[in-house]
Amino acid sequence: MTVTFKHFVSADQVDNQTANELIARAEAFKAGATASYPDVYVSNLFFEPSTRTHTSFEVAEQRLGLKVISFDPTHSSVQKGETLEDTIRTLNAIGINIAVMRHPQADYYRDLMTISDTAIVNAGDGAGQHPSQMMLDLMTIHETFGHFEGLRVGIVGDISHSRVARSDAALLTQLGASVSFSGPAAWYDDSFASFGNFVGLDELLPQVDVLMLLRVQLERFDDVERESFAKADYHRQYGITEARAAQLKPEAIIMHPAPVNRDVELASALVTGPQSKIFTQMHNGVYMRMAMLEKIIQAQHNA
Amino acid sequence: MTVTFKHFVSADQVDNQTANELIARAEAFKAGATASYPDVYVSNLFFEPSTRTHTSFEVAEQRLGLKVISFDPTHSSVQKGETLEDTIRTLNAIGINIAVMRHPQADYYRDLMTISDTAIVNAGDGAGQHPSQMMLDLMTIHETFGHFEGLRVGIVGDISHSRVARSDAALLTQLGASVSFSGPAAWYDDSFASFGNFVGLDELLPQVDVLMLLRVQLERFDDVERESFAKADYHRQYGITEARAAQLKPEAIIMHPAPVNRDVELASALVTGPQSKIFTQMHNGVYMRMAMLEKIIQAQHNA
Amino acid sequence: MTVTFKHFVSADQVDNQTANELIARAEAFKAGATASYPDVYVSNLFFEPSTRTHTSFEVAEQRLGLKVISFDPTHSSVQKGETLEDTIRTLNAIGINIAVMRHPQADYYRDLMTISDTAIVNAGDGAGQHPSQMMLDLMTIHETFGHFEGLRVGIVGDISHSRVARSDAALLTQLGASVSFSGPAAWYDDSFASFGNFVGLDELLPQVDVLMLLRVQLERFDDVERESFAKADYHRQYGITEARAAQLKPEAIIMHPAPVNRDVELASALVTGPQSKIFTQMHNGVYMRMAMLEKIIQAQHNA
């Protein structure tokens, strides 16, 4: 039986069946399926900058025929000291059915889920959840290989600051893939051990079907971290140089949540290379967000 | 005969008949009536931050099927020294039929009303007018009691800085309600005497059907006022504590234009309590703004 | 045969036939012709402030039924160090068919034209191109006189900083008009000689059919230029005072790209006077931008 949920805030909500349903629906949208929900009002509340996630959600919303109501946090009553709860209560009173939100505070959505009928779709909370990114990653893998069972996935880089690494690893494992981690050892810790081992980068590369690079999120570093970080050093030690990429299997794919720090995580020439799925991920993101929004809308209509 | 008006800028434009017409139309929209004006172009020019008024107008506009054209004052040619008059002339030339505006300068709209065909809808001018707030207040009272005649309305708080207190008092009196004021005596002056008396808060509470709280607008205080203002003191002396609310008649309602300063004007627990109409006011605001915009549109079509 | 082009970035793309086609189509839109392209997604990327160009494009887009996706450069990943190329690749991946862009860097579009399917429409690059302004100028002249052949056009003012002066002069000459320049001699140079002579203002005025004033772009001056600039002096020496305007032929028209610096380039009383076409230019701009966008859309559909 299909699981319904009012809000879409956490990767933990996604079991195997839900993952497969969402992927199937997103692939159908990509193949040309359409849907129209013109009575649904949505507002995108981005308290952190993001071109790609914000724009992707807005295209998804318009493709579904939703009414998109603009919201600029820098001009909002949050400046007059209004709490996030009262902002959501306000939007609910005004008739906003869905609030797509990004906010720097982890778990910001906890207190917003029971106060009104407005559904919360989490588009990123600090270093926490980012379920639509996880789902578009999974869709891209599924689209490439047709299955998850037996795939070997390597996740490389700044695991500790990543919104997505932990939830991708958990769901991929659950779907039958095996996961390994690499990158700077200091960014790995025992909390990842249940999902996969930590291995050296040159050992990892020839084995994987999917190489998931993580973004070095310099903007989340503290001052000490930022000063000690040398881009060229990172690239030489932990980045995918053209030489390292030659160790990949020919059918292996390179993924990255973007924006890429060119010549840090990945050699610039490889960003648009034949094994890169980075822009395919973005493209798929629109269709996956359509599927996720539709799931919320259907739950509301059945409520 | 129905009064038509090209612009909607001041509470003074609203006589009893217009008030009743607008309330009836807003209540019809709330009950499901629809209208569609897809050839009308509207732009929302907010030179002061406001989540709720801006969003409420935009939802109203989209429910009426208008084309909403974005306008960001911080990116506009006003930065190149363009006058407000030339901005409106420009929007008119470009085909904007209605400009919904909030601006800190009182009476900013005076010089904008004769220069072009673009209708001005005033969404707040400094400490001056805010006709859509007045009308949604009246709609909420009418919806609750079914009439105005004989109602006792208490208006409490920062009357002197309030956009709405004076116009609400004037129209309510005209419609047959009686009005009293309370709060800090320094914020009352003789100019309010023709609408109602100033009475002590504990004398007022048992008598009223409608308790209209005003927002303490700290952001409009000068430095001396702000320094001497203690939130807890205000709450104890002039705020609606839970103890004071117990003096209200059971059928009395609590209103507030929002955002509420919780535990200043009103005890936090009462904001969403059973007598509070605060979120109903916001909800009604969308339908009232639909009625107001439609009135402007019909005047344009008959011109 | 009709010339098609994927991008619309430079005045140099416009030959006589294209100019006449675009003018005819824009005049048809002004006369009531409609078109609808609801499957086309467009985003307006304004890295420099501009009320009128941004709003005009957005009205044009909505009149064509396009889906307009918001983009705020100040909240974008450009802040995370993303290149303009990667921003366009991202928008392309997300499904944006047309990016209307204004950016302070001259020729910013060169590297964006070959990297994706997203069409670039240049809405101004620094002191470089501004093809939609050129085309709406031409439309306004054509609408007034019915032809270009034999018209005398005087271009007055800050030629050296102007996006439009050079391209207007080139295309007008090509279409059979004759062009002269006036204003401060220091702002004229030999690179304009192939289009027309430099003449004194009082000699110029009685001769022209079209007086095209250029904006003094104080915001592009360096500090030395700005300090030495006196508005009243400029107006007395090179501005169109009411006395000077009396020297114009009665049927001559005054044009200006706006925003006008009142009482600098033009006496304030003349801005909305009978010979001024300044607000007509803005009005025509919407229809011309519809024609330009449609030309791009048709090229995409035929690709």
mmCIF file of N, CA and C in Angstrom, chain B residues 252-256 266 270-281:
data_model
loop_
_atom_site.group_PDB
_atom_site.id
_atom_site.type_symbol
_atom_site.label_atom_id
_atom_site.label_comp_id
_atom_site.label_asym_id
_atom_site.label_seq_id
_atom_site.Cartn_x
_atom_site.Cartn_y
_atom_site.Cartn_z
ATOM 1 N N ALA B 252 -17.006 37.580 23.242
ATOM 2 C CA ALA B 252 -16.158 38.661 22.716
ATOM 3 C C ALA B 252 -15.003 38.084 21.894
ATOM 4 N N ILE B 253 -14.548 38.861 20.922
ATOM 5 C CA ILE B 253 -13.426 38.416 20.082
ATOM 6 C C ILE B 253 -12.224 39.347 20.256
ATOM 7 N N ILE B 254 -11.038 38.765 20.055
ATOM 8 C CA ILE B 254 -9.777 39.509 20.136
ATOM 9 C C ILE B 254 -9.208 39.639 18.730
ATOM 10 N N MET B 255 -8.912 40.859 18.329
ATOM 11 C CA MET B 255 -8.336 41.104 17.000
ATOM 12 C C MET B 255 -6.986 41.814 17.144
ATOM 13 N N HIS B 256 -6.150 41.652 16.116
ATOM 14 C CA HIS B 256 -4.814 42.270 16.118
ATOM 15 C C HIS B 256 -4.341 42.270 14.666
ATOM 16 N N LEU B 266 -0.284 40.923 23.805
ATOM 17 C CA LEU B 266 -1.169 39.789 24.066
ATOM 18 C C LEU B 266 -0.342 38.615 24.589
ATOM 19 N N LEU B 270 -2.706 33.175 24.135
ATOM 20 C CA LEU B 270 -4.009 33.625 23.629
ATOM 21 C C LEU B 270 -4.015 33.891 22.126
ATOM 22 N N VAL B 271 -2.830 33.924 21.518
ATOM 23 C CA VAL B 271 -2.750 34.298 20.098
ATOM 24 C C VAL B 271 -3.564 33.334 19.242
ATOM 25 N N THR B 272 -3.473 32.047 19.561
ATOM 26 C CA THR B 272 -4.253 31.065 18.811
ATOM 27 C C THR B 272 -5.407 30.508 19.649
ATOM 28 N N GLY B 273 -5.791 31.230 20.692
ATOM 29 C CA GLY B 273 -6.871 30.782 21.576
ATOM 30 C C GLY B 273 -8.246 30.913 20.929
ATOM 31 N N PRO B 274 -9.290 30.408 21.616
ATOM 32 C CA PRO B 274 -10.630 30.349 21.018
ATOM 33 C C PRO B 274 -11.261 31.706 20.742
ATOM 34 N N GLN B 275 -10.887 32.756 21.484
ATOM 35 C CA GLN B 275 -11.489 34.064 21.222
ATOM 36 C C GLN B 275 -10.703 34.873 20.187
ATOM 37 N N SER B 276 -9.504 34.399 19.871
ATOM 38 C CA SER B 276 -8.672 35.128 18.914
ATOM 39 C C SER B 276 -9.187 34.983 17.490
ATOM 40 N N LYS B 277 -9.285 36.102 16.771
ATOM 41 C CA LYS B 277 -9.644 36.094 15.346
ATOM 42 C C LYS B 277 -8.453 36.516 14.485
ATOM 43 N N ILE B 278 -7.263 36.450 15.076
ATOM 44 C CA ILE B 278 -6.098 37.030 14.403
ATOM 45 C C ILE B 278 -5.797 36.340 13.075
ATOM 46 N N PHE B 279 -5.820 35.012 13.053
ATOM 47 C CA PHE B 279 -5.547 34.322 11.787
ATOM 48 C C PHE B 279 -6.768 34.332 10.866
ATOM 49 N N THR B 280 -7.962 34.455 11.443
ATOM 50 C CA THR B 280 -9.158 34.666 10.614
ATOM 51 C C THR B 280 -9.079 36.001 9.884
ATOM 52 N N GLN B 281 -8.573 37.023 10.580
ATOM 53 C CA GLN B 281 -8.381 38.315 9.908
ATOM 54 C C GLN B 281 -7.503 38.161 8.667
#
